[in-house]
Short mmCIF file of C-alpha atoms in Angstrom, two decimals:
data_model
loop_
_atom_site.label_atom_id
_atom_site.label_comp_id
_atom_site.label_asym_id
_atom_site.label_seq_id
_atom_site.Cartn_x
_atom_site.Cartn_y
_atom_site.Cartn_z
CA MET A 1 -75.44 139.04 55.41
CA ALA A 2 -77.82 136.62 56.93
CA SER A 3 -76.47 134.20 59.38
CA SER A 4 -78.16 131.35 61.03
CA SER A 5 -77.40 130.75 64.64
CA SER A 6 -77.67 127.01 64.30
CA ASN A 7 -75.48 124.77 62.19
CA LEU A 8 -78.41 123.18 60.48
CA ILE A 9 -80.25 124.49 57.49
CA SER A 10 -83.86 123.54 56.86
CA LEU A 11 -84.73 122.58 53.33
CA LYS A 12 -88.30 121.88 52.25
CA THR A 13 -88.73 119.61 49.27
CA SER A 14 -91.49 119.85 46.66
CA ASP A 15 -93.43 117.12 48.39
CA GLY A 16 -93.46 119.01 51.65
CA THR A 17 -90.81 117.15 53.61
CA VAL A 18 -88.41 119.20 55.69
CA PHE A 19 -84.80 118.11 55.86
CA LYS A 20 -82.43 119.60 58.37
CA VAL A 21 -78.98 119.42 56.82
CA GLU A 22 -75.54 120.43 57.96
CA ARG A 23 -74.24 123.73 56.76
CA ALA A 24 -71.40 121.93 55.00
CA LEU A 25 -73.84 119.96 52.91
CA ALA A 26 -75.89 123.06 52.14
CA LYS A 27 -72.67 124.67 50.97
CA THR A 28 -72.32 122.06 48.23
CA MET A 29 -75.65 123.31 46.86
CA LYS A 30 -74.71 126.60 45.26
CA THR A 31 -78.36 127.49 44.72
CA VAL A 32 -79.15 127.15 48.41
CA GLN A 33 -75.95 128.87 49.40
CA ALA A 34 -76.87 131.86 47.28
CA ILE A 35 -80.29 132.09 48.90
CA ILE A 36 -78.71 132.07 52.34
CA GLU A 37 -76.20 134.76 51.40
CA GLU A 38 -78.77 137.01 49.80
CA ALA A 39 -81.38 136.87 52.51
CA ASP A 40 -81.68 139.98 54.60
CA ALA A 41 -82.93 138.19 57.64
CA ASN A 42 -82.51 134.77 59.09
CA ILE A 43 -84.00 132.09 56.96
CA TYR A 44 -86.01 129.46 58.68
CA MET A 45 -86.88 127.33 55.78
CA ILE A 46 -85.61 127.22 52.22
CA PRO A 47 -87.97 125.71 49.67
CA ILE A 48 -86.27 123.72 46.94
CA HIS A 49 -88.42 123.40 43.84
CA ASN A 50 -88.40 120.20 41.83
CA VAL A 51 -86.39 118.40 44.46
CA PHE A 52 -88.29 115.57 46.05
CA SER A 53 -87.56 113.83 49.30
CA HIS A 54 -86.20 110.74 47.56
CA HIS A 55 -83.72 113.04 45.80
CA MET A 56 -82.64 114.49 49.13
CA ASP A 57 -82.15 110.98 50.49
CA MET A 58 -79.73 110.21 47.68
CA ILE A 59 -78.00 113.56 48.02
CA ILE A 60 -77.43 112.90 51.70
CA ASP A 61 -76.15 109.40 50.88
CA TYR A 62 -73.68 110.82 48.40
CA TYR A 63 -72.56 113.48 50.85
CA LYS A 64 -71.93 110.94 53.59
CA LEU A 65 -69.94 108.74 51.22
CA SER A 66 -67.82 111.58 49.91
CA VAL A 67 -67.04 112.86 53.41
CA ALA A 68 -65.81 109.34 54.18
CA GLY A 69 -63.70 109.35 51.01
CA LYS A 70 -65.90 106.71 49.42
CA SER A 71 -67.69 108.73 46.76
CA LYS A 72 -66.83 106.06 44.18
CA GLU A 73 -69.19 103.71 45.98
CA PHE A 74 -72.15 105.89 45.12
CA SER A 75 -74.24 104.24 42.45
CA VAL A 76 -77.36 105.20 40.56
CA GLU A 77 -77.72 101.84 38.87
CA LYS A 78 -80.96 101.08 40.67
CA LEU A 79 -82.61 104.17 39.20
CA ASP A 80 -84.53 103.71 35.99
CA ASN A 81 -84.03 106.19 33.16
CA ASP A 82 -86.82 108.53 34.24
CA GLU A 83 -85.66 108.54 37.84
CA LEU A 84 -82.10 109.28 36.79
CA LYS A 85 -83.35 112.06 34.56
CA ASP A 86 -85.34 113.63 37.41
CA PHE A 87 -82.45 113.30 39.81
CA LEU A 88 -80.11 114.95 37.35
CA LEU A 89 -82.48 117.87 36.97
CA ALA A 90 -82.82 118.21 40.75
CA VAL A 91 -79.06 118.24 41.21
CA HIS A 92 -78.72 120.64 38.32
CA TYR A 93 -81.26 122.96 39.92
CA LEU A 94 -79.39 122.83 43.21
CA ASN A 95 -76.14 123.45 41.32
CA MET A 96 -74.06 120.75 42.99
CA GLU A 97 -70.86 120.36 41.00
CA ASP A 98 -69.46 116.98 42.01
CA LEU A 99 -72.72 115.11 42.09
CA PHE A 100 -73.71 116.71 38.79
CA GLU A 101 -70.54 115.33 37.21
CA VAL A 102 -71.32 111.87 38.55
CA LEU A 103 -74.84 111.98 37.15
CA THR A 104 -73.87 113.36 33.74
CA GLN A 105 -71.37 110.51 33.41
CA ALA A 106 -74.12 108.06 34.36
CA VAL A 107 -76.48 109.52 31.76
CA ALA A 108 -73.76 109.44 29.10
CA ASP A 109 -73.09 105.78 29.94
CA ARG A 110 -76.74 104.92 29.47
CA LEU A 111 -76.82 106.70 26.15
CA GLU A 112 -73.69 105.03 24.89
CA LYS A 113 -74.30 103.42 21.51
CA LYS A 114 -78.00 104.22 21.61
CA SER A 115 -79.82 105.44 18.54
CA VAL A 116 -81.03 108.98 18.08
CA GLY A 117 -84.64 107.76 18.28
CA TYR A 118 -84.00 106.13 21.63
CA VAL A 119 -82.38 109.25 23.02
CA ARG A 120 -85.21 111.40 21.73
CA LYS A 121 -87.75 109.29 23.56
CA TYR A 122 -85.64 108.91 26.67
CA PHE A 123 -85.10 112.63 27.04
CA GLY A 124 -88.49 113.61 25.67
CA ILE A 125 -86.74 115.92 23.26
CA GLU A 126 -88.79 117.61 20.61
CA ASN A 127 -87.27 118.24 17.24
CA ASP A 128 -87.27 122.01 16.85
CA PHE A 129 -85.40 122.10 13.57
CA THR A 130 -86.93 123.14 10.30
CA PRO A 131 -86.58 120.40 7.68
CA GLU A 132 -83.79 122.40 6.03
CA GLU A 133 -81.91 122.83 9.30
CA TYR A 134 -82.29 119.13 10.03
CA ALA A 135 -80.92 118.17 6.65
CA ALA A 136 -78.06 120.63 7.08
CA ILE A 137 -76.99 119.33 10.48
CA ARG A 138 -77.15 115.72 9.28
CA LYS A 139 -74.99 116.60 6.30
CA LYS A 140 -72.58 118.67 8.36
CA ASN A 141 -71.89 115.79 10.69
CA ASP A 142 -71.58 113.20 8.00
CA TRP A 143 -67.80 113.16 8.37
CA ALA A 144 -68.11 111.46 11.74
CA PHE A 145 -69.57 108.38 10.14
CA LYS A 146 -67.16 107.73 7.32
CA GLY A 147 -64.70 104.90 7.54
CA ASP A 148 -64.85 101.46 8.98
CA ASP A 149 -67.13 100.24 11.65
CA ILE A 150 -69.27 103.30 11.97
CA GLU A 151 -72.65 103.44 10.35
CA PRO A 152 -74.90 106.47 10.68
CA GLU A 153 -78.43 105.89 11.81
CA GLU A 154 -81.12 105.01 9.37
CA ASP A 155 -82.99 108.22 9.17
CA GLU A 156 -84.99 108.73 12.33
CA GLU A 157 -88.58 109.67 12.53
CA LYS A 158 -88.22 113.37 11.88
CA GLN A 159 -91.82 114.15 12.59
CA GLU A 160 -92.99 117.09 14.64
CA GLU A 161 -95.14 115.63 17.40
CA MET B 1 -102.80 127.41 26.02
CA CYS B 2 -104.36 125.06 28.46
CA LEU B 3 -106.59 127.14 30.74
CA ASN B 4 -106.80 124.54 33.44
CA SER B 5 -103.11 124.77 34.02
CA PHE B 6 -101.07 127.06 36.17
CA LEU B 7 -97.65 128.44 35.57
CA GLN B 8 -94.72 127.78 37.78
CA ILE B 9 -92.13 130.29 36.84
CA TYR B 10 -88.67 129.31 37.88
CA THR B 11 -87.60 132.80 38.74
CA THR B 12 -85.44 131.52 41.53
CA GLN B 13 -83.59 129.51 38.96
CA ASP B 14 -83.03 132.64 36.91
CA THR B 15 -81.62 134.80 39.65
CA LEU B 16 -79.53 132.14 41.27
CA HIS B 17 -77.85 130.42 38.38
CA ARG B 18 -75.67 133.37 37.62
CA THR B 19 -72.59 131.35 36.98
CA GLU B 20 -74.37 129.39 34.29
CA GLN B 21 -75.05 130.77 30.92
CA GLN B 22 -78.72 131.46 30.60
CA HIS B 23 -80.15 129.96 27.51
CA SER B 24 -83.59 130.21 26.10
CA THR B 25 -84.71 126.91 24.76
CA PRO B 26 -87.66 127.03 22.42
CA ILE B 27 -90.78 125.72 24.09
CA PRO B 28 -92.67 123.13 22.11
CA ALA B 29 -95.58 124.41 20.13
CA THR B 30 -98.28 122.81 22.26
CA ARG B 31 -97.31 124.89 25.24
CA SER B 32 -97.73 128.58 25.67
CA SER B 33 -95.69 131.29 24.07
CA GLU B 34 -92.01 131.61 24.78
CA LEU B 35 -90.57 134.13 27.12
CA MET B 36 -86.91 134.74 26.59
CA GLY B 37 -84.69 133.58 29.37
CA ILE B 38 -87.32 132.03 31.57
CA ARG B 39 -88.04 128.38 31.70
CA PHE B 40 -91.45 127.39 32.83
CA SER B 41 -93.63 124.38 32.87
CA ILE B 42 -97.35 123.99 32.58
CA SER B 43 -99.16 121.39 34.55
CA SER B 44 -102.73 120.56 35.35
CA SER B 45 -102.97 119.83 39.00
CA GLN B 46 -99.46 118.61 39.72
CA PRO B 47 -96.06 119.92 38.75
CA SER B 48 -95.25 118.48 35.34
CA LYS B 49 -92.32 116.18 34.79
CA PRO B 50 -89.42 118.32 33.72
CA SER B 51 -87.93 117.30 30.45
CA LEU B 52 -84.24 117.07 29.81
CA GLY B 53 -84.93 118.87 26.58
CA GLU B 54 -85.01 121.97 28.77
CA LEU B 55 -81.47 121.61 30.00
CA PRO B 56 -79.23 124.46 28.93
CA GLU B 57 -76.69 123.60 26.29
CA SER B 58 -73.83 123.91 28.76
CA CYS B 59 -75.23 120.90 30.62
CA VAL B 60 -75.79 118.92 27.48
CA ALA B 61 -72.20 119.70 26.54
CA VAL B 62 -71.00 118.22 29.83
CA ILE B 63 -72.89 115.03 29.06
CA MET B 64 -71.44 114.99 25.55
CA GLU B 65 -67.93 115.26 26.92
CA TYR B 66 -68.35 111.65 28.02
CA MET B 67 -69.45 110.45 24.59
CA ASP B 68 -67.44 109.42 21.57
CA PRO B 69 -67.38 111.69 18.51
CA PRO B 70 -69.82 109.74 16.34
CA GLN B 71 -72.34 109.76 19.18
CA ILE B 72 -71.86 113.49 19.70
CA CYS B 73 -72.44 114.14 16.02
CA LYS B 74 -75.46 111.85 15.93
CA LEU B 75 -77.13 113.59 18.83
CA ALA B 76 -76.47 117.00 17.34
CA SER B 77 -79.54 116.33 15.22
CA LEU B 78 -81.88 116.08 18.22
CA ASN B 79 -82.64 119.75 18.64
CA ARG B 80 -81.00 123.15 18.61
CA ALA B 81 -79.64 122.95 22.13
CA PHE B 82 -77.97 119.63 21.33
CA ARG B 83 -76.65 120.99 18.09
CA ALA B 84 -75.15 123.95 19.93
CA ALA B 85 -73.73 121.73 22.69
CA SER B 86 -72.17 119.43 20.12
CA SER B 87 -69.96 122.20 18.84
CA ALA B 88 -68.59 123.27 22.24
CA ASP B 89 -64.83 123.62 22.09
CA PHE B 90 -64.17 121.93 25.42
CA VAL B 91 -66.02 118.82 24.27
CA TRP B 92 -63.77 118.41 21.24
CA GLU B 93 -60.59 119.48 22.95
CA SER B 94 -60.97 116.38 25.10
CA LYS B 95 -61.16 114.18 22.01
CA LEU B 96 -58.08 115.53 20.23
CA PRO B 97 -54.71 113.92 20.92
CA PRO B 98 -52.87 115.97 23.54
CA ASN B 99 -50.11 116.84 21.08
CA TYR B 100 -52.39 117.86 18.22
CA HIS B 101 -50.52 121.15 17.77
CA LEU B 102 -47.40 119.23 16.87
CA ILE B 103 -49.30 116.97 14.50
CA ILE B 104 -50.78 119.95 12.69
CA ARG B 105 -47.39 121.57 12.42
CA LYS B 106 -45.90 118.41 10.98
CA ILE B 107 -48.44 117.69 8.31
CA PHE B 108 -49.83 121.05 7.32
CA ASP B 109 -47.88 124.00 6.10
CA VAL B 110 -49.11 127.54 6.68
CA SER B 111 -52.36 126.68 4.93
CA PHE B 112 -54.00 125.30 8.09
CA PRO B 113 -56.69 127.78 9.19
CA SER B 114 -55.58 129.18 12.51
CA HIS B 115 -58.93 129.99 14.05
CA LEU B 116 -60.76 126.77 13.37
CA GLU B 117 -62.97 125.61 16.22
CA LYS B 118 -61.87 122.41 17.90
CA ARG B 119 -64.54 120.31 16.22
CA GLY B 120 -63.28 121.54 12.88
CA ILE B 121 -59.74 120.62 13.81
CA TYR B 122 -60.87 117.15 14.84
CA SER B 123 -62.75 116.71 11.62
CA ARG B 124 -59.78 117.85 9.49
CA LEU B 125 -57.45 115.50 11.28
CA CYS B 126 -59.82 112.60 10.64
CA SER B 127 -59.46 112.81 6.90
CA LEU B 128 -56.58 111.12 5.13
CA ASN B 129 -53.98 113.85 5.27
CA THR B 130 -51.16 113.40 2.82
CA PHE B 131 -47.67 114.62 3.56
CA ASP B 132 -44.03 114.02 2.70
CA GLY B 133 -44.57 114.58 -0.99
CA GLY B 134 -47.60 112.34 -1.18
CA THR B 135 -45.79 109.27 0.08
CA LYS B 136 -47.41 109.19 3.53
CA LYS B 137 -50.90 109.61 4.93
CA VAL B 138 -51.94 110.24 8.50
CA TRP B 139 -55.37 110.41 10.08
CA LEU B 140 -57.22 110.17 13.35
CA ASP B 141 -59.59 107.30 13.79
CA ARG B 142 -63.00 108.97 13.92
CA SER B 143 -64.46 107.17 16.87
CA MET B 144 -61.52 107.31 19.24
CA GLY B 145 -59.31 110.09 17.97
CA LYS B 146 -56.26 107.81 17.83
CA LEU B 147 -53.55 108.37 15.26
CA CYS B 148 -52.99 106.07 12.27
CA LEU B 149 -50.38 106.35 9.56
CA SER B 150 -49.57 104.72 6.25
CA ILE B 151 -46.50 104.85 4.00
CA SER B 152 -46.85 104.05 0.34
CA ALA B 153 -44.53 101.74 -1.56
CA LYS B 154 -43.08 104.85 -3.17
CA GLY B 155 -42.17 106.08 0.29
CA LEU B 156 -40.17 102.95 1.05
CA SER B 157 -36.65 101.96 0.05
CA ILE B 158 -37.05 98.88 -2.08
CA THR B 159 -33.77 97.34 -3.12
CA TYR B 160 -33.51 97.17 -6.94
CA ILE B 161 -36.75 99.12 -7.33
CA ASP B 162 -35.37 100.81 -10.42
CA ASP B 163 -34.63 97.56 -12.20
CA ARG B 164 -37.72 96.82 -14.19
CA ARG B 165 -36.78 93.18 -14.57
CA TYR B 166 -37.60 92.85 -10.91
CA TRP B 167 -39.93 95.58 -9.69
CA ASN B 168 -42.56 97.82 -11.28
CA HIS B 169 -45.01 100.34 -9.94
CA ILE B 170 -48.46 99.44 -11.20
CA PRO B 171 -51.64 101.47 -10.87
CA THR B 172 -54.33 100.08 -8.60
CA GLU B 173 -57.74 100.79 -7.18
CA GLU B 174 -57.12 98.63 -4.17
CA SER B 175 -54.97 101.02 -2.22
CA THR B 176 -55.37 104.44 -0.67
CA PHE B 177 -52.37 105.31 -2.80
CA SER B 178 -52.58 105.26 -6.56
CA SER B 179 -50.01 102.57 -7.22
CA VAL B 180 -48.44 99.52 -5.64
CA ALA B 181 -45.03 97.94 -6.22
CA TYR B 182 -45.18 94.62 -8.03
CA LEU B 183 -42.32 92.14 -7.83
CA GLN B 184 -41.89 89.86 -10.80
CA GLN B 185 -39.05 87.85 -9.32
CA ILE B 186 -35.82 88.44 -7.43
CA TRP B 187 -33.18 86.78 -5.31
CA TRP B 188 -32.55 89.65 -2.93
CA PHE B 189 -35.85 90.82 -1.49
CA GLU B 190 -35.42 93.80 0.79
CA VAL B 191 -37.80 96.58 1.72
CA ASP B 192 -36.72 99.24 4.22
CA GLY B 193 -38.45 102.29 5.49
CA GLU B 194 -38.52 104.88 8.17
CA VAL B 195 -40.85 107.49 9.53
CA GLU B 196 -40.36 110.31 11.98
CA PHE B 197 -43.56 111.63 13.48
CA PRO B 198 -44.98 113.11 16.70
CA PHE B 199 -46.94 110.01 17.62
CA PRO B 200 -49.20 110.62 20.63
CA ALA B 201 -48.13 108.52 23.61
CA GLY B 202 -49.28 104.93 23.32
CA THR B 203 -48.44 101.57 21.78
CA TYR B 204 -48.48 101.07 18.03
CA SER B 205 -48.38 98.07 15.69
CA LEU B 206 -46.69 98.19 12.30
CA PHE B 207 -47.88 96.10 9.36
CA PHE B 208 -46.89 95.46 5.75
CA ARG B 209 -49.90 95.20 3.44
CA ILE B 210 -49.08 92.55 0.88
CA HIS B 211 -50.84 90.61 -1.86
CA LEU B 212 -49.53 87.44 -3.43
CA GLY B 213 -50.56 87.50 -7.06
CA LYS B 214 -51.43 90.31 -9.39
CA ALA B 215 -54.99 91.60 -9.32
CA SER B 216 -56.73 93.33 -12.15
CA LYS B 217 -60.21 94.05 -13.38
CA ARG B 218 -61.61 92.29 -16.37
CA PHE B 219 -65.10 93.31 -17.47
CA GLY B 220 -65.68 94.87 -14.06
CA ARG B 221 -64.78 91.73 -12.16
CA ARG B 222 -61.68 91.23 -10.07
CA VAL B 223 -59.28 88.71 -11.50
CA CYS B 224 -56.14 87.53 -9.81
CA ASN B 225 -53.12 86.17 -11.65
CA THR B 226 -51.00 83.98 -9.39
CA GLU B 227 -48.83 82.25 -11.97
CA HIS B 228 -45.73 84.18 -10.92
CA VAL B 229 -46.19 83.61 -7.20
CA HIS B 230 -43.29 81.47 -6.06
CA GLY B 231 -40.58 81.03 -3.48
CA TRP B 232 -42.45 82.29 -0.42
CA ASP B 233 -43.00 78.83 0.96
CA ILE B 234 -39.33 77.91 0.90
CA LYS B 235 -37.99 80.25 3.55
CA PRO B 236 -39.79 82.76 5.79
CA VAL B 237 -39.44 86.52 5.48
CA ARG B 238 -37.80 88.47 8.27
CA PHE B 239 -39.22 91.60 9.89
CA GLN B 240 -37.31 94.06 12.01
CA LEU B 241 -38.25 97.26 13.72
CA TRP B 242 -36.12 99.87 15.52
CA THR B 243 -36.98 103.11 17.29
CA SER B 244 -34.80 106.13 18.03
CA ASP B 245 -35.06 105.40 21.75
CA GLY B 246 -33.62 101.92 21.45
CA GLN B 247 -36.59 99.59 21.04
CA TYR B 248 -35.99 96.62 18.75
CA VAL B 249 -38.21 93.80 17.55
CA ALA B 250 -37.47 91.00 15.10
CA SER B 251 -39.65 88.17 13.84
CA GLN B 252 -40.17 85.95 10.86
CA CYS B 253 -43.06 84.24 9.15
CA PHE B 254 -44.07 82.66 5.88
CA LEU B 255 -46.10 84.65 3.42
CA LYS B 256 -49.14 82.72 2.30
CA GLY B 257 -52.69 82.92 1.02
CA PRO B 258 -52.52 84.28 -2.53
CA GLY B 259 -55.38 86.33 -3.93
CA LYS B 260 -56.08 88.49 -0.91
CA TRP B 261 -54.51 91.52 0.69
CA ARG B 262 -52.96 90.54 3.98
CA TYR B 263 -51.40 92.51 6.80
CA TYR B 264 -48.12 91.12 8.09
CA HIS B 265 -47.11 92.25 11.55
CA ALA B 266 -43.58 93.61 11.72
CA GLY B 267 -43.70 94.54 15.39
CA ASP B 268 -44.93 96.96 18.04
CA PHE B 269 -43.35 100.04 19.53
CA VAL B 270 -44.17 102.21 22.50
CA VAL B 271 -44.21 105.98 22.52
CA GLU B 272 -43.79 107.48 25.97
CA ASP B 273 -43.81 111.17 25.17
CA GLY B 274 -45.96 112.72 22.50
CA ASN B 275 -44.11 116.00 22.76
CA VAL B 276 -41.14 114.74 20.80
CA SER B 277 -41.06 113.12 17.39
CA THR B 278 -40.48 109.39 17.38
CA LYS B 279 -38.34 107.91 14.63
CA VAL B 280 -39.16 104.37 13.58
CA LYS B 281 -37.16 102.25 11.14
CA PHE B 282 -38.41 98.94 9.81
CA SER B 283 -37.51 96.33 7.25
CA MET B 284 -38.78 93.23 5.57
CA THR B 285 -36.25 90.93 3.95
CA GLN B 286 -35.83 87.58 2.30
CA ILE B 287 -32.25 87.52 1.03
CA ASP B 288 -31.52 83.84 0.80
CA CYS B 289 -30.05 83.78 -2.66
CA THR B 290 -30.41 80.07 -3.23
CA HIS B 291 -33.96 80.60 -4.42
CA THR B 292 -35.92 83.28 -6.21
CA LYS B 293 -39.23 84.62 -5.08
CA GLY B 294 -41.84 86.76 -6.80
CA GLY B 295 -45.40 87.46 -7.78
CA LEU B 296 -45.87 89.84 -4.86
CA CYS B 297 -47.64 93.21 -4.62
CA LEU B 298 -46.48 95.57 -1.92
CA ASP B 299 -49.03 98.27 -1.15
CA SER B 300 -47.88 100.10 1.92
CA VAL B 301 -46.86 99.99 5.54
CA PHE B 302 -49.50 100.79 8.17
CA VAL B 303 -49.09 101.97 11.72
CA TYR B 304 -52.14 101.50 13.95
CA PRO B 305 -52.72 101.88 17.69
CA SER B 306 -52.28 98.43 19.11
CA GLU B 307 -55.62 98.48 20.90
CA PHE B 308 -57.60 98.65 17.65
CA ARG B 309 -59.96 95.77 17.03
CA LYS B 310 -58.70 95.34 13.51
CA VAL B 311 -55.17 94.97 14.84
CA LYS B 312 -56.35 92.07 16.94
CA GLU B 313 -57.97 90.61 13.82
CA PHE B 314 -54.79 91.00 11.78
CA LEU B 315 -52.80 89.27 14.47
CA ASN B 316 -55.08 86.26 14.25
#
């Protein structure tokens, strides 16, 4: 089992910045924690792919707020959709449970009442269904749209890009 | 495959995300061939922007847990990962009323399939489920999963219903039931009813759906005969509501506006505990025998969650 003599862990983001973080914060990142536990020797620097320094800034902000019992004050409102998307992926990569929950809720809020076409563009999701599969899934979920006040979407652009 | 690109293989992601279910998501056709279980991205000189289309379905399912059922079903048509995520049991378990086992036991006999996935259960409960010999229907509202209930005229105790000088059951297309009770004229107007049901905890509003005048179709067009409508403007009708745990509400109002189905509010009741059945009794009366009244169609009694938008509309 590797052990570091200091209480700080060095994390190097994709854009080359090194952050020295407390062990307790590193523990909230299950990915990093696993690297530490699996290393045979002392680790001096852990690279974290797809995590940029601005993500680390927000992660540290969230950590400080939650240690102070104020995690509800953490907000991602100022992030645009792409930035939120990237941040979610970074946190997902690092496997940070609480923050991941916060971000998935934020994404769900932004998608609330949006059309399928909007979500497809926002997420950059390619339609990988065959035409038959697509028709089948639309039909299968038809029940969710019956009744008052709910209208299904006008059929989206089903094209393959 | 783009030869100017280089591969970044997220092997660290593979070995470290053991607690997460690995999922191969199909890579779009313009990129290189798929390798099972490994996600990779191709970029020219910089790392490419990761797409949320590459999230494993377990993550999509977590996002979907925060959505309402129509949205979940809509997004199931985005791609295969979304379709798979949209059927996750834990997503739908959170949408079902907490006491759904009791509801199933009350309205279905042994015919309810025991190993239905949670989405299937939700979907079944959203259709108009008939019980109590066809006199009652119960369903979940699709978008919020809240329970609604209706009781047909045949499921109510209408005083003198068997006397055809006063009351008749007439077929109709304007009800979820096949007939409504039509009142020609009477002195003693009294309609009572009761229902015992495992309502999920919450507040509910009870309504009588009533039409002054007799509607029919002539040459495909709706025609309304109001010549027998009388007496409702002389004295108001009285509504009362009781529950088995001691709640009581009484009110009165005039029936008006012939030619349209209207919902008259009899009262609200609160259910604290969804784990026991709540018994509700209600009545609508106009028993002043100095005047007759008539020309009224009684369709059914509805129970809706009080927070429904349509409830607010009915109350205005």
